[in-house]
Amino acid sequence: MQINRSSSGIGGSVNIILRGFKSNRNNQPLYVIDGLPITNTGGSGSEGAFGGAPDRGDILSTLNADDILSINVLKGASASALYGSQGANGAIMITTKKGAEGNLKIDVSSSITADQAFYLPKLQYRYAQTTEGSEESWGEKGSFNDPVKDFYNTGTTLINTISLSGGTEKMQNYFSYGNTSNKGILPTNSFNQHSATFRNSTNFFDNKLSFDGSMMYSRQDIHNRPPSGLYFSPIAGLYLFPRGLDFDKYKNFEYLSTSRNLYLQDWWNINADAGLTGTHHSQNPFWVLNRNPTFQVRDNIIAQGQLKYTINDWLSVSARGTLNKRWDKFERHVYAGTQGVLSGEVIEGVLQDNGRFIRDETESTALYGDLLLIGNKTFAEDWDLNFTAGTSINDTKSNGWNLDQLKLAVANKFLMSNIYRDAPINVLNESISRRQLQSLFASANLGFKDKIFLDLTARNDWSSTLANTPEMKKGYFYWSAGLSAVLSDMVKMPAFITYSKLRLTMAEVGNDVGIYSTIPTNTLATGILNANVSGPYQGLPLRPEISRSFEVGYEGRFWNDRINFDLALYKTNTKDQYFSYQAPVGQVFTTVFLNAGNVENKGIEAALGIDAIKKDNFSWNTSVNFTANRNKILELAPKLGERYSIGGNFNVLRLNGSFGDFWARTFLRDENGVMVVDDTGRPQIGPEGYVGNNNPKSIIGWNNTFNYGKFGLSFTIDARFGGQVISVTDGYLNSFGVSEESAAARDAGGLDIPAVKMDGTPWEGKIPAQAYYSAVGNRDGIIEGQVYDATNIRMREISLTYGLPIQWKGVKSASISLTGRNLFFFRNDAPYDPELNTTTGVGAQGYDSFALPATRSYGLNLKVSF
């Protein structure tokens, strides 16, 4: 499992990939809570160097971690086949706590965590601003103050949870309330969440009928969630600030404009009254935080219920349902005086820049229901049969609207009633969508003498997105088959082998196509009717996407379970993916949809666990897991050309390439591969080409747990080897001359890189630092020079727990723990934490553009049970 987080702080989205990227649409697993699937939210922030749109969070951020009992990961397609198209990328099974028979039990948990920005870019403060008014710092040597060290706060997170559980033999209840209060490392950033859960389990009619239901509610209130990119990020102005100027002078970020009678932005190159208009590269960081603020509110409800009736001792019927309702609201207030490209619109002689108002609201509803017939029968003494047959329906719909108004009647009043009425609104859209999936499915497990097991699943889906296609009535069918044998029970083995099992699985999982692509519709945006200009390529009907997988595995336990070993080899091919692309000239539609491609993932997974020491008062368990995945694009429709762009961050799909390939500007080189420069030493731009891939070659985790009496100590080390990342941040820092790398190159008299001039003659001496980095840096530079190895080894976590010997009346148990997370790197070859991304979107992995730095966390947690 590969996890990449967005760089938006607490509550931000995560991108989880199981066994490699497979699809150009979505590669995230399905979340299943207490056996019922939940629709995840997109969450992703902006792609590209400019960025600006904050992350919206995902379903995981709305859950109270103290309500979770266990988490299991289903990696193979066969394991998630019964969850339908949503489970095509695997599933994460979350089991929550429930009440238990007995007296009332009260659990209290309280924790405080401190976060520090620890992996910051290496900046220089010994070379001054190039010339007066210049954005860059290629000037004379000196000694200048560092504004970055005092800019970030020590973030704090307080999490408090109380839960009550108990009940009788017939009825058990569980209730919890949790509160999270966070102040981020970025000034003015805060995150607050309230969550409540109630769960009831009741038995009726001598336990023949059982009910299990829960309601989970959460409310998030987020102020100034950190964005990435040049736009609306305070970090760009902080890092790029010209050396030698007085940063403290601009902490008072605004001045009273005599011409406007308003407070406007004050920055070294932005001052309206002085005629300073600045550039798109940066604003005053304190102005961004206080005068370009964002406000986000999310309310989320997950309600679940299950009725199960036992017909006899081997047969039962179950009806289950889930409601997931979500309300999202987002606002950005852009005050007058903000950098021109971002701020309000001017109508000459009529309207001045009065600010910009961005607002959107979305309401979504996901309904899931199924009816199951469940059997468990033993016959002929040696045979056991477990089976499930059922039908389900999954219905998701959303509606929302968004406003981006650049013309306000009164300055800095961010209200709908303040929209300037004598000119068209810039952007006002309303969207409505709905998708439904209906299914029939069955699964069976047949066991012989508890030694040999045969697993079969079958499913047929009918998706509304395939309306108007040949599959509309018949739907699409997929299946899985698995055979496993307990070898240690079948043949006599050496005494040191406690358990030995071999398994073989083949599976197929289907997926539908994009919503409304088979029946494209006209759209209405900001009062303008846009005729439909999209449709299936040359009228060819769209087909469902199919993923076929094969897996062989072995599980062994040795020396009385002191050693555990698990090994899996797998291969998955995902075919007929859904693509949308710009059609060639002459086609009826300018945007066309088609099925294409064959993406292959094959890899190995291995886990080894050892109880190295197992004494009455002391134990040590150590475990290592290893995975390596190889991805290759075997087919790509000729209609798509040699490459297909996914996202705006240089990610492409290309024939015989791999998912995650970067395709961008390269250095111009001669026939011998030597870099070509002009007469000043400036590298020349070559053709666009392959510059790297963001996927690691292998991932390794090493976990150790020690227990001594009431003390417990554990630590985890994670490593990712191989893969590349692109840091546009580092490109800008180098080209502006504010990075330590650029300063070190100046100290050394230039860069010692072999080069030839444009006429083919060798370049003599070193390449001048400014000439080199000005060509390589920035978003429009030679991106090949902004690519870094993503290999990193880190101390992921250290935790020390002590069971408090409290013997107070009413206190059943108590413990205190100290935890440190993301403490340090043993090795990191990139200029930032490669696990962080500007977005969690499919086509934007391995990319950094002025994102919030990685944090180191220290936590203290107290748990008491009454």
PDB file of C-alpha atoms in Angstrom, residues 340-470:
ATOM      1  CA  GLY A 340      -3.928  42.142 -10.206  1.00  0.00           C
ATOM      2  CA  VAL A 341      -4.215  38.734 -11.860  1.00  0.00           C
ATOM      3  CA  LEU A 342      -5.964  37.363  -8.780  1.00  0.00           C
ATOM      4  CA  SER A 343      -8.128  40.275  -7.697  1.00  0.00           C
ATOM      5  CA  GLY A 344     -11.245  42.079  -8.831  1.00  0.00           C
ATOM      6  CA  GLU A 345     -12.093  43.356 -12.283  1.00  0.00           C
ATOM      7  CA  VAL A 346     -11.842  46.990 -13.252  1.00  0.00           C
ATOM      8  CA  ILE A 347     -14.310  48.708 -15.587  1.00  0.00           C
ATOM      9  CA  GLU A 348     -12.519  51.819 -16.770  1.00  0.00           C
ATOM     10  CA  GLY A 349     -14.210  54.977 -15.542  1.00  0.00           C
ATOM     11  CA  VAL A 350     -17.025  53.004 -13.913  1.00  0.00           C
ATOM     12  CA  LEU A 351     -15.791  50.428 -11.396  1.00  0.00           C
ATOM     13  CA  GLN A 352     -12.533  50.029  -9.524  1.00  0.00           C
ATOM     14  CA  ASP A 353     -11.036  46.866  -8.098  1.00  0.00           C
ATOM     15  CA  ASN A 354     -13.397  46.199  -5.200  1.00  0.00           C
ATOM     16  CA  GLY A 355     -12.260  42.646  -4.564  1.00  0.00           C
ATOM     17  CA  ARG A 356     -13.297  39.190  -5.637  1.00  0.00           C
ATOM     18  CA  PHE A 357     -15.825  36.795  -4.074  1.00  0.00           C
ATOM     19  CA  ILE A 358     -15.539  33.035  -4.577  1.00  0.00           C
ATOM     20  CA  ARG A 359     -18.172  30.744  -3.113  1.00  0.00           C
ATOM     21  CA  ASP A 360     -19.492  27.264  -3.759  1.00  0.00           C
ATOM     22  CA  GLU A 361     -21.888  24.915  -2.044  1.00  0.00           C
ATOM     23  CA  THR A 362     -22.479  21.220  -2.699  1.00  0.00           C
ATOM     24  CA  GLU A 363     -24.917  18.700  -1.304  1.00  0.00           C
ATOM     25  CA  SER A 364     -24.458  15.012  -2.040  1.00  0.00           C
ATOM     26  CA  THR A 365     -26.362  11.886  -1.106  1.00  0.00           C
ATOM     27  CA  ALA A 366     -25.191   8.297  -1.439  1.00  0.00           C
ATOM     28  CA  LEU A 367     -27.668   5.481  -0.818  1.00  0.00           C
ATOM     29  CA  TYR A 368     -26.741   1.820  -0.679  1.00  0.00           C
ATOM     30  CA  GLY A 369     -28.957  -1.165   0.052  1.00  0.00           C
ATOM     31  CA  ASP A 370     -28.651  -4.916  -0.336  1.00  0.00           C
ATOM     32  CA  LEU A 371     -30.599  -8.100   0.392  1.00  0.00           C
ATOM     33  CA  LEU A 372     -28.554 -11.202   1.212  1.00  0.00           C
ATOM     34  CA  LEU A 373     -29.265 -14.897   1.605  1.00  0.00           C
ATOM     35  CA  ILE A 374     -26.499 -16.451   3.721  1.00  0.00           C
ATOM     36  CA  GLY A 375     -25.866 -20.150   4.231  1.00  0.00           C
ATOM     37  CA  ASN A 376     -23.402 -22.255   6.209  1.00  0.00           C
ATOM     38  CA  LYS A 377     -23.856 -25.999   5.801  1.00  0.00           C
ATOM     39  CA  THR A 378     -21.837 -29.106   6.622  1.00  0.00           C
ATOM     40  CA  PHE A 379     -22.690 -32.259   4.713  1.00  0.00           C
ATOM     41  CA  ALA A 380     -21.238 -35.732   4.203  1.00  0.00           C
ATOM     42  CA  GLU A 381     -19.081 -34.971   7.284  1.00  0.00           C
ATOM     43  CA  ASP A 382     -16.076 -33.840   5.234  1.00  0.00           C
ATOM     44  CA  TRP A 383     -17.613 -30.992   3.238  1.00  0.00           C
ATOM     45  CA  ASP A 384     -18.392 -27.441   4.365  1.00  0.00           C
ATOM     46  CA  LEU A 385     -20.260 -24.927   2.234  1.00  0.00           C
ATOM     47  CA  ASN A 386     -20.574 -21.208   2.955  1.00  0.00           C
ATOM     48  CA  PHE A 387     -22.463 -19.132   0.432  1.00  0.00           C
ATOM     49  CA  THR A 388     -23.992 -15.701  -0.067  1.00  0.00           C
ATOM     50  CA  ALA A 389     -26.431 -14.644  -2.778  1.00  0.00           C
ATOM     51  CA  GLY A 390     -27.927 -11.219  -3.077  1.00  0.00           C
ATOM     52  CA  THR A 391     -28.840  -8.074  -4.881  1.00  0.00           C
ATOM     53  CA  SER A 392     -27.861  -4.450  -4.241  1.00  0.00           C
ATOM     54  CA  ILE A 393     -28.493  -0.932  -5.420  1.00  0.00           C
ATOM     55  CA  ASN A 394     -26.112   2.016  -5.152  1.00  0.00           C
ATOM     56  CA  ASP A 395     -27.450   5.480  -5.923  1.00  0.00           C
ATOM     57  CA  THR A 396     -25.362   8.652  -5.719  1.00  0.00           C
ATOM     58  CA  LYS A 397     -26.489  12.142  -6.548  1.00  0.00           C
ATOM     59  CA  SER A 398     -25.180  15.624  -5.972  1.00  0.00           C
ATOM     60  CA  ASN A 399     -26.170  19.165  -6.697  1.00  0.00           C
ATOM     61  CA  GLY A 400     -24.348  22.385  -6.143  1.00  0.00           C
ATOM     62  CA  TRP A 401     -23.474  25.808  -7.404  1.00  0.00           C
ATOM     63  CA  ASN A 402     -20.372  27.964  -7.647  1.00  0.00           C
ATOM     64  CA  LEU A 403     -19.792  31.682  -7.936  1.00  0.00           C
ATOM     65  CA  ASP A 404     -16.606  33.523  -8.916  1.00  0.00           C
ATOM     66  CA  GLN A 405     -17.448  37.212  -9.037  1.00  0.00           C
ATOM     67  CA  LEU A 406     -14.707  39.717  -9.870  1.00  0.00           C
ATOM     68  CA  LYS A 407     -16.973  42.788  -9.784  1.00  0.00           C
ATOM     69  CA  LEU A 408     -18.313  43.938  -6.402  1.00  0.00           C
ATOM     70  CA  ALA A 409     -20.451  47.024  -5.906  1.00  0.00           C
ATOM     71  CA  VAL A 410     -18.867  47.962  -2.567  1.00  0.00           C
ATOM     72  CA  ALA A 411     -15.255  47.179  -1.798  1.00  0.00           C
ATOM     73  CA  ASN A 412     -14.483  44.204   0.437  1.00  0.00           C
ATOM     74  CA  LYS A 413     -18.058  43.288   1.293  1.00  0.00           C
ATOM     75  CA  PHE A 414     -18.289  39.605   0.458  1.00  0.00           C
ATOM     76  CA  LEU A 415     -22.021  39.080   0.168  1.00  0.00           C
ATOM     77  CA  MET A 416     -24.283  37.804  -2.590  1.00  0.00           C
ATOM     78  CA  SER A 417     -26.184  41.076  -2.328  1.00  0.00           C
ATOM     79  CA  ASN A 418     -22.981  42.996  -3.174  1.00  0.00           C
ATOM     80  CA  ILE A 419     -22.640  41.618  -6.706  1.00  0.00           C
ATOM     81  CA  TYR A 420     -22.279  44.462  -9.235  1.00  0.00           C
ATOM     82  CA  ARG A 421     -25.484  44.336 -11.276  1.00  0.00           C
ATOM     83  CA  ASP A 422     -24.713  46.567 -14.292  1.00  0.00           C
ATOM     84  CA  ALA A 423     -22.329  44.042 -15.888  1.00  0.00           C
ATOM     85  CA  PRO A 424     -22.510  40.284 -16.423  1.00  0.00           C
ATOM     86  CA  ILE A 425     -21.519  38.006 -13.553  1.00  0.00           C
ATOM     87  CA  ASN A 426     -18.153  36.408 -14.241  1.00  0.00           C
ATOM     88  CA  VAL A 427     -19.010  32.824 -13.245  1.00  0.00           C
ATOM     89  CA  LEU A 428     -22.246  31.417 -11.831  1.00  0.00           C
ATOM     90  CA  ASN A 429     -22.958  27.770 -12.454  1.00  0.00           C
ATOM     91  CA  GLU A 430     -25.252  25.125 -11.048  1.00  0.00           C
ATOM     92  CA  SER A 431     -24.577  21.416 -11.429  1.00  0.00           C
ATOM     93  CA  ILE A 432     -26.707  18.332 -10.912  1.00  0.00           C
ATOM     94  CA  SER A 433     -25.558  14.735 -11.328  1.00  0.00           C
ATOM     95  CA  ARG A 434     -26.829  11.271 -10.552  1.00  0.00           C
ATOM     96  CA  ARG A 435     -25.473   7.781 -11.005  1.00  0.00           C
ATOM     97  CA  GLN A 436     -27.023   4.427 -10.140  1.00  0.00           C
ATOM     98  CA  LEU A 437     -25.626   0.906 -10.061  1.00  0.00           C
ATOM     99  CA  GLN A 438     -27.814  -2.196  -9.711  1.00  0.00           C
ATOM    100  CA  SER A 439     -26.286  -5.608  -9.055  1.00  0.00           C
ATOM    101  CA  LEU A 440     -26.844  -9.323  -8.638  1.00  0.00           C
ATOM    102  CA  PHE A 441     -24.057 -11.335  -7.017  1.00  0.00           C
ATOM    103  CA  ALA A 442     -23.154 -14.584  -5.344  1.00  0.00           C
ATOM    104  CA  SER A 443     -20.196 -16.140  -3.575  1.00  0.00           C
ATOM    105  CA  ALA A 444     -19.433 -19.638  -2.346  1.00  0.00           C
ATOM    106  CA  ASN A 445     -16.696 -21.262  -0.301  1.00  0.00           C
ATOM    107  CA  LEU A 446     -16.438 -25.036  -0.445  1.00  0.00           C
ATOM    108  CA  GLY A 447     -14.085 -26.749   1.982  1.00  0.00           C
ATOM    109  CA  PHE A 448     -12.977 -30.371   2.121  1.00  0.00           C
ATOM    110  CA  LYS A 449     -11.758 -31.673   5.507  1.00  0.00           C
ATOM    111  CA  ASP A 450     -10.538 -28.162   6.359  1.00  0.00           C
ATOM    112  CA  LYS A 451      -7.621 -28.836   4.016  1.00  0.00           C
ATOM    113  CA  ILE A 452      -8.697 -27.738   0.550  1.00  0.00           C
ATOM    114  CA  PHE A 453     -10.888 -24.718  -0.140  1.00  0.00           C
ATOM    115  CA  LEU A 454     -12.522 -23.487  -3.335  1.00  0.00           C
ATOM    116  CA  ASP A 455     -13.761 -19.871  -3.465  1.00  0.00           C
ATOM    117  CA  LEU A 456     -16.033 -18.616  -6.242  1.00  0.00           C
ATOM    118  CA  THR A 457     -17.711 -15.242  -6.789  1.00  0.00           C
ATOM    119  CA  ALA A 458     -19.870 -13.914  -9.595  1.00  0.00           C
ATOM    120  CA  ARG A 459     -21.461 -10.527 -10.135  1.00  0.00           C
ATOM    121  CA  ASN A 460     -23.455  -8.708 -12.785  1.00  0.00           C
ATOM    122  CA  ASP A 461     -23.778  -4.922 -12.703  1.00  0.00           C
ATOM    123  CA  TRP A 462     -26.132  -2.582 -14.526  1.00  0.00           C
ATOM    124  CA  SER A 463     -24.787   0.972 -14.537  1.00  0.00           C
ATOM    125  CA  SER A 464     -26.716   4.080 -15.514  1.00  0.00           C
ATOM    126  CA  THR A 465     -23.559   5.489 -17.130  1.00  0.00           C
ATOM    127  CA  LEU A 466     -23.773   2.751 -19.784  1.00  0.00           C
ATOM    128  CA  ALA A 467     -27.229   3.822 -20.931  1.00  0.00           C
ATOM    129  CA  ASN A 468     -27.617   3.939 -24.707  1.00  0.00           C
ATOM    130  CA  THR A 469     -24.989   1.198 -25.222  1.00  0.00           C
ATOM    131  CA  PRO A 470     -25.306  -2.531 -26.049  1.00  0.00           C
TER     132      PRO A 470
END
